[in-house]
Amino acid sequence: MTIKLICLDADDTLWHNMRHFNAAEESLFTMLRPFAEADIARDRLARCEERNLKLYGYGAKGFTLSMIETALEVGGDRLPPQLIRDILHAGRQLLAHPVELLGDIQQTLESLAQRGRLALVTKGDLLHQESKLAASGLGDLFATIEIVSDKKAATFERLFERQGVRPEEAVMAGDSLRSDVLPALEAGAWAAFVPHDLQWSHEHAEEPVGHRRYKRLGSLADLPAWIDEIGLAA
Amino acid sequence: MTIKLICLDADDTLWHNMRHFNAAEESLFTMLRPFAEADIARDRLARCEERNLKLYGYGAKGFTLSMIETALEVGGDRLPPQLIRDILHAGRQLLAHPVELLGDIQQTLESLAQRGRLALVTKGDLLHQESKLAASGLGDLFATIEIVSDKKAATFERLFERQGVRPEEAVMAGDSLRSDVLPALEAGAWAAFVPHDLQWSHEHAEEPVGHRRYKRLGSLADLPAWIDEIGLAA
């Protein structure tokens, strides 16, 4: 089977992301220490994010709003306005931090581009993802950029149709089982899980061990070899 | 010249939008009355939005963050936490309000769809625009949905290329001279300005009176007739 379309996640697959969200969270828990233990604040924030997901969607702006809501919840009427100012500042830093590519990404993408068309499939704030892609210098390597509100099987089905490939001619690689691997498999494509040290609990899902079209890779640099393997299979 | 692609703005072209932002603003100015006159608060909010546009982009989440920042600026350290809670609530209402179509939109779109493929071209929060389109029940009438971070000439050039039409075979209609009319004209397309009673000052621009491919319409319902006129012209 020949792979024609190679789909890649962006955050924590091409460049660092979670470390910035984690740093913002940690600074929130430090700010809230006069009002609550870090574990309690962490739990409140996770619930708040989950509750707001349907309305805010993914991304740094909704996350900043959830940090503010959590601070109000934890601090009550004693919360000093300066603390909200500091959260807004942390949110702006999340949106403005420099893009740091994961190791060997440029080289890996060039190697992948020799094997098929590249598609970037990412969720989050539209402008923020566009800005990070522009700052990464990787934009020209991609045949198409898909910034989506969520990644479901239908997201991948539509992409394959627009790109004129059958699902079994496409592969998706990313650091989330829930958002990258499972929906791509459900859409009939191949899927590579490239775990990142930092993982958002929301993205957790059961690993589809033993699935014919699934592979866990140690690094994105191993993807070209797997694509070659798929090409050799009947 | 035959028009093949009919591009339409969404907010305040298909459905009401500014009235909801204006209501949120007015409730903010009422909340801030103990600290500042409405005119001063309005001016501060406008500056804050303009300053944050590059980082937050367009949409209700960035607007909510700017309302919070303005409240902190105007209220200083005397700002009660309850006021921030109320702003978050106003922001959530902005994201959750029911979609109210402008008059005769369904009928107008059906009439337009007989004349060419329809493309929705809108900016704002990705999930929010998708949700509004889903709630509007108009989604099936559009051949393509483009939710973009900003509308520039290049945005339209890329769209025309993807849709396989020459610029002079496309028309764009919307309520913003700055975001709908001028970039579409610059890209070589026809452009109709359909002014809405409520206009965001940020979207103001010089009207291209006398431009061969420009027309000001009293209502979107006048667009099919203008497209027919273009078709009859040499």
mmCIF file with all atom_site columns, C-alpha atoms in Angstrom, chain A residues 150-228:
data_model
loop_
_atom_site.group_PDB
_atom_site.id
_atom_site.type_symbol
_atom_site.label_atom_id
_atom_site.label_alt_id
_atom_site.label_comp_id
_atom_site.label_asym_id
_atom_site.label_entity_id
_atom_site.label_seq_id
_atom_site.pdbx_PDB_ins_code
_atom_site.Cartn_x
_atom_site.Cartn_y
_atom_site.Cartn_z
_atom_site.occupancy
_atom_site.B_iso_or_equiv
_atom_site.pdbx_formal_charge
_atom_site.auth_seq_id
_atom_site.auth_comp_id
_atom_site.auth_asym_id
_atom_site.auth_atom_id
_atom_site.pdbx_PDB_model_num
ATOM 1  C CA . ASP A 1 150 ? -11.720 19.309 17.097 1.00 0.00 ? 150 ASP A CA 1
ATOM 2  C CA . LYS A 1 151 ? -10.267 16.160 15.536 1.00 0.00 ? 151 LYS A CA 1
ATOM 3  C CA . LYS A 1 152 ? -12.886 13.505 14.875 1.00 0.00 ? 152 LYS A CA 1
ATOM 4  C CA . ALA A 1 153 ? -13.038 10.696 12.309 1.00 0.00 ? 153 ALA A CA 1
ATOM 5  C CA . ALA A 1 154 ? -15.177 12.991 10.101 1.00 0.00 ? 154 ALA A CA 1
ATOM 6  C CA . THR A 1 155 ? -12.421 15.643 10.184 1.00 0.00 ? 155 THR A CA 1
ATOM 7  C CA . PHE A 1 156 ? -10.024 13.156 8.603  1.00 0.00 ? 156 PHE A CA 1
ATOM 8  C CA . GLU A 1 157 ? -12.621 11.763 6.178  1.00 0.00 ? 157 GLU A CA 1
ATOM 9  C CA . ARG A 1 158 ? -13.283 15.255 4.806  1.00 0.00 ? 158 ARG A CA 1
ATOM 10 C CA . LEU A 1 159 ? -9.555  15.946 4.520  1.00 0.00 ? 159 LEU A CA 1
ATOM 11 C CA . PHE A 1 160 ? -8.889  12.706 2.610  1.00 0.00 ? 160 PHE A CA 1
ATOM 12 C CA . GLU A 1 161 ? -11.772 13.448 0.255  1.00 0.00 ? 161 GLU A CA 1
ATOM 13 C CA . ARG A 1 162 ? -10.581 16.990 -0.415 1.00 0.00 ? 162 ARG A CA 1
ATOM 14 C CA . GLN A 1 163 ? -7.062  15.706 -1.016 1.00 0.00 ? 163 GLN A CA 1
ATOM 15 C CA . GLY A 1 164 ? -8.332  12.977 -3.333 1.00 0.00 ? 164 GLY A CA 1
ATOM 16 C CA . VAL A 1 165 ? -6.799  10.039 -1.439 1.00 0.00 ? 165 VAL A CA 1
ATOM 17 C CA . ARG A 1 166 ? -8.346  6.851  -0.103 1.00 0.00 ? 166 ARG A CA 1
ATOM 18 C CA . PRO A 1 167 ? -8.066  6.480  3.719  1.00 0.00 ? 167 PRO A CA 1
ATOM 19 C CA . GLU A 1 168 ? -5.578  3.597  3.392  1.00 0.00 ? 168 GLU A CA 1
ATOM 20 C CA . GLU A 1 169 ? -3.303  5.919  1.393  1.00 0.00 ? 169 GLU A CA 1
ATOM 21 C CA . ALA A 1 170 ? -3.049  8.304  4.350  1.00 0.00 ? 170 ALA A CA 1
ATOM 22 C CA . VAL A 1 171 ? -1.177  8.247  7.653  1.00 0.00 ? 171 VAL A CA 1
ATOM 23 C CA . MET A 1 172 ? -1.601  10.512 10.688 1.00 0.00 ? 172 MET A CA 1
ATOM 24 C CA . ALA A 1 173 ? 1.103   11.026 13.330 1.00 0.00 ? 173 ALA A CA 1
ATOM 25 C CA . GLY A 1 174 ? 0.801   12.858 16.616 1.00 0.00 ? 174 GLY A CA 1
ATOM 26 C CA . ASP A 1 175 ? 1.248   12.798 20.382 1.00 0.00 ? 175 ASP A CA 1
ATOM 27 C CA . SER A 1 176 ? -2.415  12.258 21.282 1.00 0.00 ? 176 SER A CA 1
ATOM 28 C CA . LEU A 1 177 ? -4.159  8.878  21.197 1.00 0.00 ? 177 LEU A CA 1
ATOM 29 C CA . ARG A 1 178 ? -7.526  10.579 21.566 1.00 0.00 ? 178 ARG A CA 1
ATOM 30 C CA . SER A 1 179 ? -7.152  13.320 18.945 1.00 0.00 ? 179 SER A CA 1
ATOM 31 C CA . ASP A 1 180 ? -4.597  11.982 16.462 1.00 0.00 ? 180 ASP A CA 1
ATOM 32 C CA . VAL A 1 181 ? -4.513  8.184  16.553 1.00 0.00 ? 181 VAL A CA 1
ATOM 33 C CA . LEU A 1 182 ? -8.053  6.961  17.269 1.00 0.00 ? 182 LEU A CA 1
ATOM 34 C CA . PRO A 1 183 ? -9.992  9.251  14.874 1.00 0.00 ? 183 PRO A CA 1
ATOM 35 C CA . ALA A 1 184 ? -7.504  8.600  12.041 1.00 0.00 ? 184 ALA A CA 1
ATOM 36 C CA . LEU A 1 185 ? -7.815  4.815  12.546 1.00 0.00 ? 185 LEU A CA 1
ATOM 37 C CA . GLU A 1 186 ? -11.608 5.173  12.648 1.00 0.00 ? 186 GLU A CA 1
ATOM 38 C CA . ALA A 1 187 ? -11.470 7.052  9.339  1.00 0.00 ? 187 ALA A CA 1
ATOM 39 C CA . GLY A 1 188 ? -9.590  4.083  7.841  1.00 0.00 ? 188 GLY A CA 1
ATOM 40 C CA . ALA A 1 189 ? -6.092  5.592  7.770  1.00 0.00 ? 189 ALA A CA 1
ATOM 41 C CA . TRP A 1 190 ? -2.792  4.458  9.312  1.00 0.00 ? 190 TRP A CA 1
ATOM 42 C CA . ALA A 1 191 ? -1.839  6.128  12.584 1.00 0.00 ? 191 ALA A CA 1
ATOM 43 C CA . ALA A 1 192 ? 1.429   6.603  14.468 1.00 0.00 ? 192 ALA A CA 1
ATOM 44 C CA . PHE A 1 193 ? 1.500   7.545  18.137 1.00 0.00 ? 193 PHE A CA 1
ATOM 45 C CA . VAL A 1 194 ? 4.581   9.573  19.004 1.00 0.00 ? 194 VAL A CA 1
ATOM 46 C CA . PRO A 1 195 ? 4.256   10.078 22.774 1.00 0.00 ? 195 PRO A CA 1
ATOM 47 C CA . HIS A 1 196 ? 5.597   13.264 24.302 1.00 0.00 ? 196 HIS A CA 1
ATOM 48 C CA . ASP A 1 197 ? 6.943   13.445 27.862 1.00 0.00 ? 197 ASP A CA 1
ATOM 49 C CA . LEU A 1 198 ? 4.195   15.874 28.815 1.00 0.00 ? 198 LEU A CA 1
ATOM 50 C CA . GLN A 1 199 ? 0.647   14.750 28.191 1.00 0.00 ? 199 GLN A CA 1
ATOM 51 C CA . TRP A 1 200 ? -2.581  16.615 28.874 1.00 0.00 ? 200 TRP A CA 1
ATOM 52 C CA . SER A 1 201 ? -4.866  14.321 30.913 1.00 0.00 ? 201 SER A CA 1
ATOM 53 C CA . HIS A 1 202 ? -7.800  15.329 28.683 1.00 0.00 ? 202 HIS A CA 1
ATOM 54 C CA . GLU A 1 203 ? -6.085  13.666 25.718 1.00 0.00 ? 203 GLU A CA 1
ATOM 55 C CA . HIS A 1 204 ? -5.709  10.294 27.395 1.00 0.00 ? 204 HIS A CA 1
ATOM 56 C CA . ALA A 1 205 ? -7.275  7.252  25.708 1.00 0.00 ? 205 ALA A CA 1
ATOM 57 C CA . GLU A 1 206 ? -6.760  3.483  25.447 1.00 0.00 ? 206 GLU A CA 1
ATOM 58 C CA . GLU A 1 207 ? -3.832  2.518  23.194 1.00 0.00 ? 207 GLU A CA 1
ATOM 59 C CA . PRO A 1 208 ? -5.087  0.414  20.226 1.00 0.00 ? 208 PRO A CA 1
ATOM 60 C CA . VAL A 1 209 ? -2.344  -2.209 20.717 1.00 0.00 ? 209 VAL A CA 1
ATOM 61 C CA . GLY A 1 210 ? -2.389  -4.833 17.974 1.00 0.00 ? 210 GLY A CA 1
ATOM 62 C CA . HIS A 1 211 ? -4.375  -2.775 15.461 1.00 0.00 ? 211 HIS A CA 1
ATOM 63 C CA . ARG A 1 212 ? -3.102  -3.562 11.968 1.00 0.00 ? 212 ARG A CA 1
ATOM 64 C CA . ARG A 1 213 ? -2.782  0.082  10.954 1.00 0.00 ? 213 ARG A CA 1
ATOM 65 C CA . TYR A 1 214 ? -1.354  1.352  14.262 1.00 0.00 ? 214 TYR A CA 1
ATOM 66 C CA . LYS A 1 215 ? 2.244   1.863  15.382 1.00 0.00 ? 215 LYS A CA 1
ATOM 67 C CA . ARG A 1 216 ? 3.847   3.463  18.408 1.00 0.00 ? 216 ARG A CA 1
ATOM 68 C CA . LEU A 1 217 ? 7.028   5.310  17.496 1.00 0.00 ? 217 LEU A CA 1
ATOM 69 C CA . GLY A 1 218 ? 9.829   6.555  19.749 1.00 0.00 ? 218 GLY A CA 1
ATOM 70 C CA . SER A 1 219 ? 10.252  9.691  17.676 1.00 0.00 ? 219 SER A CA 1
ATOM 71 C CA . LEU A 1 220 ? 8.805   11.350 14.577 1.00 0.00 ? 220 LEU A CA 1
ATOM 72 C CA . ALA A 1 221 ? 12.173  10.609 12.953 1.00 0.00 ? 221 ALA A CA 1
ATOM 73 C CA . ASP A 1 222 ? 11.030  6.935  12.825 1.00 0.00 ? 222 ASP A CA 1
ATOM 74 C CA . LEU A 1 223 ? 7.986   7.775  10.676 1.00 0.00 ? 223 LEU A CA 1
ATOM 75 C CA . PRO A 1 224 ? 9.674   7.690  7.222  1.00 0.00 ? 224 PRO A CA 1
ATOM 76 C CA . ALA A 1 225 ? 10.876  4.114  7.880  1.00 0.00 ? 225 ALA A CA 1
ATOM 77 C CA . TRP A 1 226 ? 7.374   2.998  8.935  1.00 0.00 ? 226 TRP A CA 1
ATOM 78 C CA . ILE A 1 227 ? 5.888   4.558  5.805  1.00 0.00 ? 227 ILE A CA 1
ATOM 79 C CA . ASP A 1 228 ? 8.439   2.588  3.746  1.00 0.00 ? 228 ASP A CA 1
#
